[in-house]
XYZ file of C-alpha atoms in Angstrom:
236
model
C -20.876 24.273 -43.518
C -19.535 22.064 -45.908
C -19.682 18.395 -45.233
C -16.097 17.350 -44.850
C -15.955 20.216 -42.224
C -18.726 18.669 -40.282
C -17.049 14.936 -40.642
C -13.699 16.397 -39.307
C -15.752 18.045 -36.332
C -17.906 15.407 -35.539
C -14.709 13.090 -35.366
C -12.654 15.469 -32.936
C -15.597 15.516 -30.495
C -15.848 11.471 -30.739
C -12.148 11.338 -29.786
C -12.201 13.777 -27.131
C -15.343 11.749 -25.501
C -12.986 8.835 -25.860
C -10.390 10.602 -24.130
C -8.122 10.659 -26.853
C -7.096 14.538 -28.539
C -4.097 15.481 -31.223
C -1.227 17.483 -30.245
C -0.499 19.834 -32.380
C 2.270 18.419 -35.279
C 1.552 14.756 -34.043
C 0.261 11.938 -36.117
C -0.745 9.975 -32.572
C -3.489 10.723 -30.267
C -2.552 11.683 -26.777
C -4.496 9.704 -24.211
C -5.867 12.113 -21.444
C -7.684 9.473 -19.238
C -7.126 9.322 -15.658
C -4.446 7.398 -13.990
C -6.140 5.930 -10.930
C -5.384 3.733 -7.822
C -7.871 1.712 -6.444
C -7.483 -0.107 -2.659
C -9.613 -3.243 -3.139
C -9.088 -4.274 0.897
C -6.533 -5.860 2.774
C -2.907 -5.282 0.917
C -4.673 -5.495 -2.777
C -4.086 -2.222 -4.648
C -5.139 -1.758 -8.047
C -2.763 0.693 -10.334
C -4.430 1.903 -13.636
C -2.097 4.329 -16.047
C -3.408 6.762 -18.229
C -3.046 4.864 -20.941
C -5.339 1.912 -19.743
C -2.744 -0.551 -18.341
C -3.836 -2.313 -15.094
C -1.639 -3.303 -12.257
C -2.418 -5.756 -9.528
C -0.393 -5.671 -6.310
C -1.322 -8.430 -4.172
C -4.726 -9.206 -5.575
C -5.747 -11.589 -2.612
C -8.834 -9.834 -0.785
C -11.772 -11.982 -1.527
C -14.267 -8.860 -1.912
C -12.203 -7.192 -4.230
C -12.988 -6.489 -7.992
C -9.777 -7.840 -10.247
C -12.250 -8.677 -13.236
C -10.498 -6.015 -15.332
C -7.741 -8.076 -16.915
C -4.065 -7.425 -15.989
C -1.046 -6.115 -18.097
C 1.110 -6.402 -14.650
C 0.413 -8.596 -11.514
C 2.997 -7.939 -8.386
C 3.267 -10.258 -5.610
C 5.156 -8.947 -2.596
C 5.702 -12.476 -0.560
C 4.544 -16.079 -0.497
C 2.099 -15.698 2.508
C -1.433 -16.684 1.036
C -2.932 -13.474 2.064
C -1.269 -11.875 -0.630
C -1.336 -14.468 -3.723
C -3.576 -13.852 -6.464
C -6.713 -15.242 -5.614
C -8.976 -16.987 -8.621
C -10.839 -14.401 -9.653
C -8.133 -12.241 -11.158
C -8.000 -11.566 -14.693
C -4.832 -11.444 -17.056
C -4.339 -10.454 -20.498
C -2.294 -13.032 -22.273
C 0.746 -10.930 -22.219
C 0.720 -10.051 -18.777
C 3.964 -10.032 -16.793
C 4.064 -11.490 -13.410
C 6.482 -10.513 -10.777
C 6.936 -11.989 -7.235
C 9.352 -11.595 -4.707
C 11.306 -14.246 -6.657
C 11.994 -12.119 -9.393
C 12.113 -8.629 -7.530
C 15.147 -10.155 -5.503
C 18.098 -12.079 -7.093
C 21.117 -13.342 -5.595
C 20.652 -10.220 -3.031
C 19.690 -7.759 -5.930
C 16.720 -5.629 -6.176
C 15.692 -5.528 -9.447
C 13.932 -3.215 -11.862
C 11.757 -3.794 -14.700
C 10.474 -1.256 -17.403
C 7.784 -1.956 -19.298
C 7.482 0.675 -22.156
C 7.643 3.454 -19.533
C 5.771 1.460 -16.486
C 8.799 1.091 -14.215
C 8.786 -1.355 -11.420
C 11.230 -1.163 -8.967
C 11.583 -3.907 -6.196
C 12.797 -2.297 -2.988
C 13.840 -3.967 0.544
C 11.082 -4.892 3.043
C 10.368 -6.572 6.166
C 12.105 -5.754 9.671
C 10.042 -8.499 11.916
C 9.592 -11.546 12.824
C 6.712 -12.829 10.486
C 8.622 -10.873 7.509
C 12.530 -10.587 8.040
C 14.323 -8.682 5.589
C 14.801 -10.451 2.322
C 11.539 -12.876 3.019
C 9.829 -10.309 0.370
C 9.808 -7.365 -1.529
C 8.399 -4.117 -1.653
C 7.881 -2.173 -4.791
C 7.933 1.518 -6.584
C 5.696 1.888 -9.259
C 6.276 4.556 -11.872
C 4.361 6.019 -14.647
C 2.763 9.112 -16.054
C 5.148 11.155 -13.998
C 4.238 9.541 -10.628
C 5.869 6.841 -7.981
C 3.790 4.830 -5.789
C 5.187 2.683 -2.896
C 3.335 -0.630 -1.992
C 5.975 -1.811 0.839
C 3.991 -5.068 1.116
C 4.362 -6.243 4.934
C 6.869 -4.726 6.857
C 8.107 -2.755 9.689
C 10.350 -0.183 10.126
C 13.885 -1.088 8.243
C 16.973 1.728 7.965
C 16.636 0.798 3.922
C 13.465 3.171 4.209
C 15.405 5.861 4.870
C 16.821 5.757 1.599
C 13.401 6.515 -0.243
C 12.611 9.952 0.859
C 14.989 11.365 -2.106
C 12.686 9.043 -4.428
C 10.259 11.800 -4.054
C 7.351 9.758 -3.951
C 3.175 10.748 -5.036
C 1.644 7.895 -2.868
C 2.445 5.392 0.030
C 0.379 2.584 1.622
C 1.257 1.189 4.822
C 0.326 -2.110 6.595
C -0.791 -0.628 10.193
C -2.493 -4.273 11.538
C 0.371 -4.254 14.527
C 0.171 -8.052 14.696
C 1.720 -9.274 11.919
C 3.522 -6.038 10.969
C 3.904 -2.636 12.730
C 1.203 -0.903 14.186
C -0.383 2.720 12.863
C 1.711 4.452 15.493
C 4.699 3.185 13.689
C 3.577 2.905 10.296
C 3.272 6.736 10.989
C 6.832 7.549 12.034
C 7.909 5.238 8.583
C 5.641 7.460 6.644
C 7.155 10.458 7.985
C 10.678 8.954 6.829
C 9.726 8.331 3.780
C 7.978 11.452 2.882
C 5.706 10.934 0.135
C 3.140 13.245 -0.786
C 0.036 10.940 0.392
C 0.033 8.344 2.945
C -2.519 5.732 3.001
C -2.972 3.110 5.740
C -3.893 -0.750 4.605
C -3.921 -4.203 5.736
C -5.631 -3.041 8.643
C -8.047 -6.308 9.557
C -5.730 -8.293 11.500
C -6.899 -8.103 15.148
C -9.509 -6.608 17.303
C -9.126 -3.018 16.885
C -11.438 -1.964 14.240
C -10.372 1.742 14.206
C -6.677 1.252 13.430
C -6.552 4.053 11.114
C -7.302 6.837 13.660
C -3.604 6.195 14.928
C -2.185 6.873 11.534
C -1.289 10.484 11.493
C 1.418 11.136 9.090
C 1.354 14.249 6.956
C -0.593 14.022 4.111
C -2.740 11.009 5.771
C -5.867 9.598 3.347
C -8.043 7.190 4.468
C -10.156 4.868 1.973
C -12.943 2.645 2.438
C -12.430 -0.510 0.525
C -12.993 -0.368 -2.840
C -12.545 3.127 -3.219
C -10.811 4.836 -6.255
C -8.866 8.029 -6.436
C -7.887 9.980 -9.557
C -3.790 9.866 -9.019
C -3.238 13.259 -10.404
C -5.154 15.265 -8.338
C -5.951 12.807 -5.315
C -9.529 13.064 -5.678
C -12.032 10.674 -4.553
C -13.709 8.872 -7.517
C -15.699 6.125 -6.251
């Protein structure tokens, strides 16, 4: 085998190991890394796109890992348990979107960062979080849409989300500051996401609220767990 041929083979093997392959007729490598979702705990969620961009939503949970520098940070509302904590790391060009940028003069905004689309949506519906106090987010990338409603109970606007064909949705189930697990089940069935994950479960004495969260496509995660968004499999 000629030396040049060996070099080419070794280069292809190296790129495959790095998650990079070339498609026929293309000059640019196609990234094959997984897109993932990590529930840090409470309302804190980390999303990662297949090209390595990191999105944190409400990254406040004290035991959460926010060491990977963020490309985008989303904050749903002004309560302290949702504000980014001191451990969050940011890239120099990190985009920070809060409820103030998401909802302007009654208009829910959409942001497109080179194919990573962030859409603010209505949320609230209880005395602690009236409609307009904060926003939820639809985050779309890699052909997927993920829904994080922030702190909320049922509101009529959620009926419009079913047409969005959401892949993954998360719902608070604490039953103290937001809806409980039973109401969250009804909301999840209305929204109709393929996979439904309970979060914000640690306010109040009931330590097993997730047992009463029973929508179709229920997925119970432990704090710190990561799933592959393409197939729903647990990675850690």
